[in-house]
PDB file of C-alpha atoms in Angstrom:
ATOM      1  CA  MET A  19     146.261 -14.567 139.371  1.00 72.00           C
ATOM      2  CA  ASP A  20     144.519 -11.183 139.685  1.00 80.00           C
ATOM      3  CA  ASP A  21     142.994  -9.069 137.275  1.00 83.00           C
ATOM      4  CA  ARG A  22     146.065  -6.960 136.974  1.00 87.00           C
ATOM      5  CA  GLN A  23     148.446  -9.800 136.132  1.00 87.00           C
ATOM      6  CA  ILE A  24     146.032 -11.080 133.615  1.00 87.00           C
ATOM      7  CA  GLN A  25     145.953  -7.796 131.891  1.00 90.00           C
ATOM      8  CA  ILE A  26     149.724  -7.704 131.857  1.00 89.00           C
ATOM      9  CA  ILE A  27     149.706 -11.061 130.317  1.00 90.00           C
ATOM     10  CA  MET A  28     147.531  -9.879 127.591  1.00 90.00           C
ATOM     11  CA  ASP A  29     149.199  -6.633 126.969  1.00 89.00           C
ATOM     12  CA  SER A  30     152.698  -8.193 126.590  1.00 91.00           C
ATOM     13  CA  PHE A  31     151.956 -11.463 124.696  1.00 92.00           C
ATOM     14  CA  TRP A  32     151.661  -9.986 121.334  1.00 93.00           C
ATOM     15  CA  PRO A  33     154.676  -7.673 121.403  1.00 92.00           C
ATOM     16  CA  LEU A  34     157.005 -10.570 123.024  1.00 94.00           C
ATOM     17  CA  LEU A  35     155.546 -13.003 120.130  1.00 93.00           C
ATOM     18  CA  LYS A  36     156.062 -10.276 117.502  1.00 93.00           C
ATOM     19  CA  ALA A  37     159.740 -10.012 118.866  1.00 92.00           C
ATOM     20  CA  GLY A  38     160.149 -13.656 118.669  1.00 92.00           C
ATOM     21  CA  VAL A  39     158.971 -13.923 115.172  1.00 92.00           C
ATOM     22  CA  VAL A  40     160.446 -10.649 113.770  1.00 92.00           C
ATOM     23  CA  LEU A  41     163.532 -10.654 115.765  1.00 92.00           C
ATOM     24  CA  THR A  42     164.746 -13.954 117.454  1.00 93.00           C
ATOM     25  CA  ILE A  43     163.691 -16.333 114.694  1.00 93.00           C
ATOM     26  CA  PRO A  44     165.308 -14.360 111.767  1.00 94.00           C
ATOM     27  CA  LEU A  45     168.373 -14.088 113.960  1.00 95.00           C
ATOM     28  CA  THR A  46     168.451 -17.689 114.568  1.00 95.00           C
ATOM     29  CA  LEU A  47     168.333 -18.491 110.764  1.00 95.00           C
ATOM     30  CA  ILE A  48     170.993 -15.936 109.812  1.00 96.00           C
ATOM     31  CA  THR A  49     173.473 -16.978 112.323  1.00 97.00           C
ATOM     32  CA  PHE A  50     172.756 -20.711 111.799  1.00 96.00           C
ATOM     33  CA  ALA A  51     173.376 -20.331 108.016  1.00 96.00           C
ATOM     34  CA  LEU A  52     176.552 -18.495 108.558  1.00 97.00           C
ATOM     35  CA  GLY A  53     177.537 -20.567 111.231  1.00 96.00           C
ATOM     36  CA  LEU A  54     176.904 -23.820 109.056  1.00 95.00           C
ATOM     37  CA  ILE A  55     179.116 -22.381 106.239  1.00 95.00           C
ATOM     38  CA  LEU A  56     181.926 -21.810 108.811  1.00 97.00           C
ATOM     39  CA  ALA A  57     181.442 -25.381 110.300  1.00 96.00           C
ATOM     40  CA  VAL A  58     181.817 -27.029 106.840  1.00 94.00           C
ATOM     41  CA  LEU A  59     184.817 -25.013 105.977  1.00 95.00           C
ATOM     42  CA  THR A  60     186.335 -25.734 109.545  1.00 96.00           C
ATOM     43  CA  ALA A  61     185.656 -29.257 109.251  1.00 95.00           C
ATOM     44  CA  LEU A  62     187.299 -29.740 105.739  1.00 93.00           C
ATOM     45  CA  ILE A  63     190.309 -27.801 106.721  1.00 94.00           C
ATOM     46  CA  ARG A  64     190.696 -29.918 109.995  1.00 93.00           C
ATOM     47  CA  LEU A  65     190.701 -33.042 107.736  1.00 90.00           C
ATOM     48  CA  SER A  66     193.255 -31.503 105.290  1.00 87.00           C
ATOM     49  CA  SER A  67     196.817 -31.859 105.127  1.00 84.00           C
ATOM     50  CA  TRP A  68     197.430 -27.854 105.238  1.00 88.00           C
ATOM     51  CA  THR A  69     199.441 -27.511 108.518  1.00 91.00           C
ATOM     52  CA  ILE A  70     198.973 -24.009 109.264  1.00 95.00           C
ATOM     53  CA  PRO A  71     195.177 -23.547 108.428  1.00 94.00           C
ATOM     54  CA  LYS A  72     194.609 -27.007 110.244  1.00 95.00           C
ATOM     55  CA  PHE A  73     196.310 -25.423 113.497  1.00 96.00           C
ATOM     56  CA  ILE A  74     194.216 -22.050 113.100  1.00 96.00           C
ATOM     57  CA  ALA A  75     190.945 -24.191 112.593  1.00 96.00           C
ATOM     58  CA  ARG A  76     191.935 -26.342 115.623  1.00 96.00           C
ATOM     59  CA  PHE A  77     192.789 -23.477 117.667  1.00 97.00           C
ATOM     60  CA  TYR A  78     189.398 -21.662 116.984  1.00 97.00           C
ATOM     61  CA  VAL A  79     187.312 -24.556 117.766  1.00 96.00           C
ATOM     62  CA  TRP A  80     189.198 -24.932 120.990  1.00 97.00           C
ATOM     63  CA  VAL A  81     188.830 -21.397 122.120  1.00 97.00           C
ATOM     64  CA  ILE A  82     184.988 -21.220 121.190  1.00 97.00           C
ATOM     65  CA  ARG A  83     184.132 -24.569 122.731  1.00 95.00           C
ATOM     66  CA  GLY A  84     186.125 -23.780 125.943  1.00 96.00           C
ATOM     67  CA  THR A  85     184.641 -20.442 126.671  1.00 96.00           C
ATOM     68  CA  PRO A  86     181.226 -19.332 127.666  1.00 96.00           C
ATOM     69  CA  LEU A  87     179.022 -17.852 124.887  1.00 96.00           C
ATOM     70  CA  LEU A  88     178.128 -15.104 126.947  1.00 95.00           C
ATOM     71  CA  VAL A  89     181.739 -14.107 127.751  1.00 97.00           C
ATOM     72  CA  GLN A  90     182.324 -14.230 124.013  1.00 97.00           C
ATOM     73  CA  LEU A  91     179.523 -11.860 123.385  1.00 96.00           C
ATOM     74  CA  PHE A  92     180.783  -9.559 125.836  1.00 97.00           C
ATOM     75  CA  ILE A  93     184.210  -9.366 124.266  1.00 97.00           C
ATOM     76  CA  ILE A  94     182.841  -8.724 121.034  1.00 97.00           C
ATOM     77  CA  TYR A  95     180.403  -5.802 121.985  1.00 96.00           C
ATOM     78  CA  TYR A  96     182.143  -4.605 125.214  1.00 96.00           C
ATOM     79  CA  GLY A  97     185.796  -5.230 124.690  1.00 96.00           C
ATOM     80  CA  LEU A  98     186.510  -4.612 120.986  1.00 96.00           C
ATOM     81  CA  PRO A  99     185.780  -0.888 121.486  1.00 96.00           C
ATOM     82  CA  SER A 100     188.762  -0.745 123.682  1.00 95.00           C
ATOM     83  CA  VAL A 101     191.082  -1.604 120.603  1.00 95.00           C
ATOM     84  CA  GLY A 102     189.034   0.856 118.281  1.00 94.00           C
ATOM     85  CA  ILE A 103     186.575  -1.783 116.998  1.00 95.00           C
ATOM     86  CA  THR A 104     182.948  -0.689 117.439  1.00 95.00           C
ATOM     87  CA  LEU A 105     180.062  -2.874 116.443  1.00 96.00           C
ATOM     88  CA  SER A 106     176.439  -2.588 116.787  1.00 95.00           C
ATOM     89  CA  PRO A 107     174.557  -4.979 119.004  1.00 95.00           C
ATOM     90  CA  TYR A 108     172.893  -6.855 115.972  1.00 95.00           C
ATOM     91  CA  LEU A 109     176.375  -7.358 114.243  1.00 96.00           C
ATOM     92  CA  SER A 110     177.905  -8.345 117.533  1.00 96.00           C
ATOM     93  CA  ALA A 111     175.069 -10.911 118.061  1.00 96.00           C
ATOM     94  CA  VAL A 112     175.645 -12.314 114.587  1.00 97.00           C
ATOM     95  CA  ILE A 113     179.351 -12.691 114.687  1.00 97.00           C
ATOM     96  CA  GLY A 114     179.172 -14.143 118.461  1.00 97.00           C
ATOM     97  CA  LEU A 115     176.357 -16.760 117.496  1.00 97.00           C
ATOM     98  CA  SER A 116     177.878 -17.541 114.067  1.00 97.00           C
ATOM     99  CA  LEU A 117     181.153 -18.196 115.745  1.00 97.00           C
ATOM    100  CA  SER A 118     179.637 -20.514 118.160  1.00 97.00           C
ATOM    101  CA  VAL A 119     177.608 -22.513 115.782  1.00 97.00           C
ATOM    102  CA  GLY A 120     180.757 -23.010 113.286  1.00 97.00           C
ATOM    103  CA  ALA A 121     182.911 -24.398 116.159  1.00 97.00           C
ATOM    104  CA  TYR A 122     180.198 -26.786 117.409  1.00 96.00           C
ATOM    105  CA  GLY A 123     179.065 -27.605 114.088  1.00 96.00           C
ATOM    106  CA  SER A 124     182.415 -28.271 112.522  1.00 95.00           C
ATOM    107  CA  GLU A 125     182.815 -31.287 114.914  1.00 95.00           C
ATOM    108  CA  ILE A 126     179.449 -32.534 113.803  1.00 95.00           C
ATOM    109  CA  VAL A 127     180.163 -32.432 110.189  1.00 94.00           C
ATOM    110  CA  ARG A 128     183.823 -33.472 110.678  1.00 93.00           C
ATOM    111  CA  ALA A 129     182.563 -36.593 112.605  1.00 93.00           C
ATOM    112  CA  ALA A 130     179.750 -37.348 109.797  1.00 91.00           C
ATOM    113  CA  ILE A 131     182.530 -37.373 107.099  1.00 90.00           C
ATOM    114  CA  LEU A 132     184.818 -39.619 108.870  1.00 89.00           C
ATOM    115  CA  SER A 133     181.748 -42.116 109.432  1.00 88.00           C
ATOM    116  CA  ILE A 134     181.611 -42.403 105.816  1.00 85.00           C
ATOM    117  CA  GLN A 135     183.243 -45.700 104.939  1.00 84.00           C
ATOM    118  CA  LYS A 136     186.602 -45.894 103.129  1.00 82.00           C
ATOM    119  CA  GLY A 137     185.086 -47.807 100.434  1.00 82.00           C
ATOM    120  CA  GLN A 138     183.417 -44.998  99.385  1.00 82.00           C
ATOM    121  CA  TRP A 139     186.348 -43.113  98.798  1.00 81.00           C
ATOM    122  CA  GLU A 140     188.034 -45.931  96.959  1.00 81.00           C
ATOM    123  CA  ALA A 141     185.025 -46.274  94.561  1.00 84.00           C
ATOM    124  CA  ALA A 142     185.075 -42.674  93.765  1.00 82.00           C
ATOM    125  CA  TYR A 143     188.826 -42.809  93.269  1.00 82.00           C
ATOM    126  CA  SER A 144     188.095 -45.971  91.095  1.00 84.00           C
ATOM    127  CA  LEU A 145     186.209 -43.771  88.755  1.00 80.00           C
ATOM    128  CA  GLY A 146     188.660 -41.327  88.106  1.00 83.00           C
ATOM    129  CA  MET A 147     187.488 -38.648  90.459  1.00 84.00           C
ATOM    130  CA  SER A 148     189.805 -36.183  92.354  1.00 81.00           C
ATOM    131  CA  ARG A 149     189.654 -35.888  95.988  1.00 79.00           C
ATOM    132  CA  MET A 150     187.453 -32.825  95.906  1.00 80.00           C
ATOM    133  CA  GLN A 151     185.189 -34.217  93.263  1.00 85.00           C
ATOM    134  CA  ALA A 152     184.734 -37.227  95.573  1.00 85.00           C
ATOM    135  CA  LEU A 153     184.311 -35.080  98.442  1.00 83.00           C
ATOM    136  CA  ARG A 154     181.581 -33.051  96.612  1.00 81.00           C
ATOM    137  CA  ARG A 155     179.845 -35.810  94.870  1.00 83.00           C
ATOM    138  CA  ILE A 156     179.889 -38.714  97.040  1.00 84.00           C
ATOM    139  CA  ILE A 157     181.054 -38.027 100.673  1.00 85.00           C
ATOM    140  CA  LEU A 158     179.396 -34.578 101.342  1.00 84.00           C
ATOM    141  CA  PRO A 159     175.946 -35.834 100.221  1.00 83.00           C
ATOM    142  CA  GLN A 160     176.092 -38.676 102.802  1.00 85.00           C
ATOM    143  CA  ALA A 161     177.629 -36.788 105.377  1.00 87.00           C
ATOM    144  CA  ALA A 162     174.990 -34.220 105.364  1.00 84.00           C
ATOM    145  CA  ARG A 163     172.435 -36.955 105.710  1.00 84.00           C
ATOM    146  CA  VAL A 164     174.187 -38.078 108.759  1.00 86.00           C
ATOM    147  CA  SER A 165     174.741 -34.643 110.399  1.00 89.00           C
ATOM    148  CA  ILE A 166     171.231 -33.559 109.889  1.00 87.00           C
ATOM    149  CA  PRO A 167     169.839 -34.851 113.336  1.00 87.00           C
ATOM    150  CA  PRO A 168     172.514 -33.479 115.467  1.00 91.00           C
ATOM    151  CA  LEU A 169     172.462 -30.118 113.547  1.00 92.00           C
ATOM    152  CA  GLY A 170     168.993 -29.799 114.057  1.00 90.00           C
ATOM    153  CA  ASN A 171     169.511 -30.124 117.814  1.00 91.00           C
ATOM    154  CA  SER A 172     172.007 -27.302 117.398  1.00 93.00           C
ATOM    155  CA  PHE A 173     169.426 -25.143 115.636  1.00 93.00           C
ATOM    156  CA  ILE A 174     166.987 -25.623 118.559  1.00 93.00           C
ATOM    157  CA  SER A 175     169.564 -24.906 121.185  1.00 93.00           C
ATOM    158  CA  LEU A 176     170.583 -21.787 118.918  1.00 95.00           C
ATOM    159  CA  ILE A 177     166.945 -20.434 119.631  1.00 93.00           C
ATOM    160  CA  LYS A 178     167.404 -20.539 123.186  1.00 93.00           C
ATOM    161  CA  ASP A 179     170.860 -19.073 123.017  1.00 94.00           C
ATOM    162  CA  THR A 180     169.735 -15.809 121.157  1.00 94.00           C
ATOM    163  CA  SER A 181     168.385 -14.738 124.674  1.00 93.00           C
ATOM    164  CA  LEU A 182     171.906 -14.186 125.584  1.00 94.00           C
ATOM    165  CA  VAL A 183     172.155 -11.232 123.273  1.00 94.00           C
ATOM    166  CA  ALA A 184     169.818  -9.412 125.558  1.00 93.00           C
ATOM    167  CA  SER A 185     173.035  -8.755 127.722  1.00 92.00           C
ATOM    168  CA  ILE A 186     174.425  -6.528 124.826  1.00 92.00           C
ATOM    169  CA  THR A 187     171.162  -4.452 124.577  1.00 87.00           C
ATOM    170  CA  PHE A 188     170.051  -6.169 121.385  1.00 90.00           C
ATOM    171  CA  VAL A 189     166.233  -5.979 121.601  1.00 85.00           C
ATOM    172  CA  GLU A 190     164.994  -9.443 120.859  1.00 89.00           C
ATOM    173  CA  MET A 191     162.317 -11.519 122.540  1.00 92.00           C
ATOM    174  CA  PHE A 192     163.957 -11.768 125.817  1.00 93.00           C
ATOM    175  CA  ARG A 193     165.156  -8.211 125.993  1.00 92.00           C
ATOM    176  CA  THR A 194     161.389  -7.032 125.295  1.00 92.00           C
ATOM    177  CA  ALA A 195     160.491  -9.252 128.228  1.00 93.00           C
ATOM    178  CA  GLN A 196     163.103  -7.572 130.377  1.00 93.00           C
ATOM    179  CA  GLU A 197     161.490  -4.130 129.378  1.00 92.00           C
ATOM    180  CA  TYR A 198     158.165  -5.139 130.286  1.00 92.00           C
ATOM    181  CA  VAL A 199     159.341  -6.339 133.800  1.00 93.00           C
ATOM    182  CA  ALA A 200     160.921  -2.902 134.303  1.00 92.00           C
ATOM    183  CA  LEU A 201     157.308  -1.433 133.753  1.00 91.00           C
ATOM    184  CA  THR A 202     155.377  -3.783 135.441  1.00 91.00           C
ATOM    185  CA  TYR A 203     157.615  -5.116 138.238  1.00 90.00           C
ATOM    186  CA  GLU A 204     156.381  -8.753 137.577  1.00 92.00           C
ATOM    187  CA  PRO A 205     159.555 -10.620 136.861  1.00 93.00           C
ATOM    188  CA  LEU A 206     157.971 -14.101 137.663  1.00 93.00           C
ATOM    189  CA  LEU A 207     155.088 -13.693 135.452  1.00 93.00           C
ATOM    190  CA  LEU A 208     156.619 -12.150 132.442  1.00 94.00           C
ATOM    191  CA  TYR A 209     159.850 -14.604 132.444  1.00 94.00           C
ATOM    192  CA  CYS A 210     157.474 -17.527 132.611  1.00 95.00           C
ATOM    193  CA  GLU A 211     155.458 -16.125 129.667  1.00 94.00           C
ATOM    194  CA  VAL A 212     158.644 -15.466 127.706  1.00 94.00           C
ATOM    195  CA  ALA A 213     159.782 -19.309 128.814  1.00 95.00           C
ATOM    196  CA  VAL A 214     156.251 -20.679 127.205  1.00 95.00           C
ATOM    197  CA  ILE A 215     156.940 -18.684 124.000  1.00 94.00           C
ATOM    198  CA  TYR A 216     160.376 -20.147 123.799  1.00 94.00           C
ATOM    199  CA  LEU A 217     159.271 -23.741 124.558  1.00 95.00           C
ATOM    200  CA  ALA A 218     156.489 -23.143 121.725  1.00 94.00           C
ATOM    201  CA  PHE A 219     159.067 -22.418 119.205  1.00 93.00           C
ATOM    202  CA  SER A 220     161.285 -24.984 120.268  1.00 93.00           C
ATOM    203  CA  SER A 221     158.565 -27.781 120.205  1.00 93.00           C
ATOM    204  CA  VAL A 222     157.212 -26.835 116.682  1.00 92.00           C
ATOM    205  CA  LEU A 223     161.051 -27.059 115.479  1.00 90.00           C
ATOM    206  CA  SER A 224     161.458 -30.520 117.243  1.00 91.00           C
ATOM    207  CA  LEU A 225     158.247 -31.697 115.390  1.00 91.00           C
ATOM    208  CA  LEU A 226     159.680 -30.506 112.180  1.00 89.00           C
ATOM    209  CA  GLN A 227     163.048 -32.060 112.953  1.00 86.00           C
ATOM    210  CA  ASN A 228     161.292 -35.452 113.768  1.00 87.00           C
ATOM    211  CA  TYR A 229     159.481 -35.347 110.275  1.00 86.00           C
ATOM    212  CA  VAL A 230     162.676 -34.530 108.424  1.00 82.00           C
ATOM    213  CA  GLU A 231     164.511 -37.562 110.092  1.00 79.00           C
ATOM    214  CA  LYS A 232     161.593 -39.852 109.284  1.00 80.00           C
ATOM    215  CA  ARG A 233     161.900 -38.804 105.497  1.00 77.00           C
ATOM    216  CA  LEU A 234     165.502 -39.403 105.495  1.00 72.00           C
ATOM    217  CA  GLU A 235     165.004 -42.660 107.029  1.00 70.00           C
ATOM    218  CA  ARG A 236     162.329 -43.662 104.285  1.00 68.00           C
ATOM    219  CA  PHE A 237     164.870 -42.163 101.495  1.00 59.00           C
ATOM    220  CA  SER A 238     167.533 -44.263 102.890  1.00 56.00           C
ATOM    221  CA  ALA A 239     165.599 -47.487 103.107  1.00 50.00           C
ATOM    222  CA  SER A 240     164.206 -47.013  99.548  1.00 51.00           C
TER     223      SER A 240
END
């Protein structure tokens, strides 16, 4: 590595890191929160006896899980203007990522709810609770504990998936790296640098996830 390449790394590191902290992380948090709300609603609808909403929820999960996220982002940002719907890169990214989290997360939440023993429902009913009361007070708190590890994995994957929104011109960390590549003509160097930053973010979150899981294990054992 020559002096020029070292200088490029030094000049680009803080802008890349800043883009990650100011743009990539907030985008991840916002879309995960919205997606999680959508996931819970979708899971509850799929477990209900409502025929039409249940069909719509299943269709939504089928479409989102069966098509690439990149294609979905292109449809939202580049495709919708042809029918008169024009969205900003940021709003397109939020919608696309949230829909993806909602579809995959709904399967996690639904499986967690189904994993709760039938006796828990029966005990709640014996106390005079309605189905909604049993779900809110007994079932969902236990399902939340079960679903935290896989949802944590989804959150870490979402951070990496945010790099796809660079394709719809949203300037986050990966898009910032692309701009530096256009200026310096050092794609290998800069893409490796941004990969290291993504790896650092993912590693920190993995440690946090392990800590939360251990705390939950202690809580469950006590």
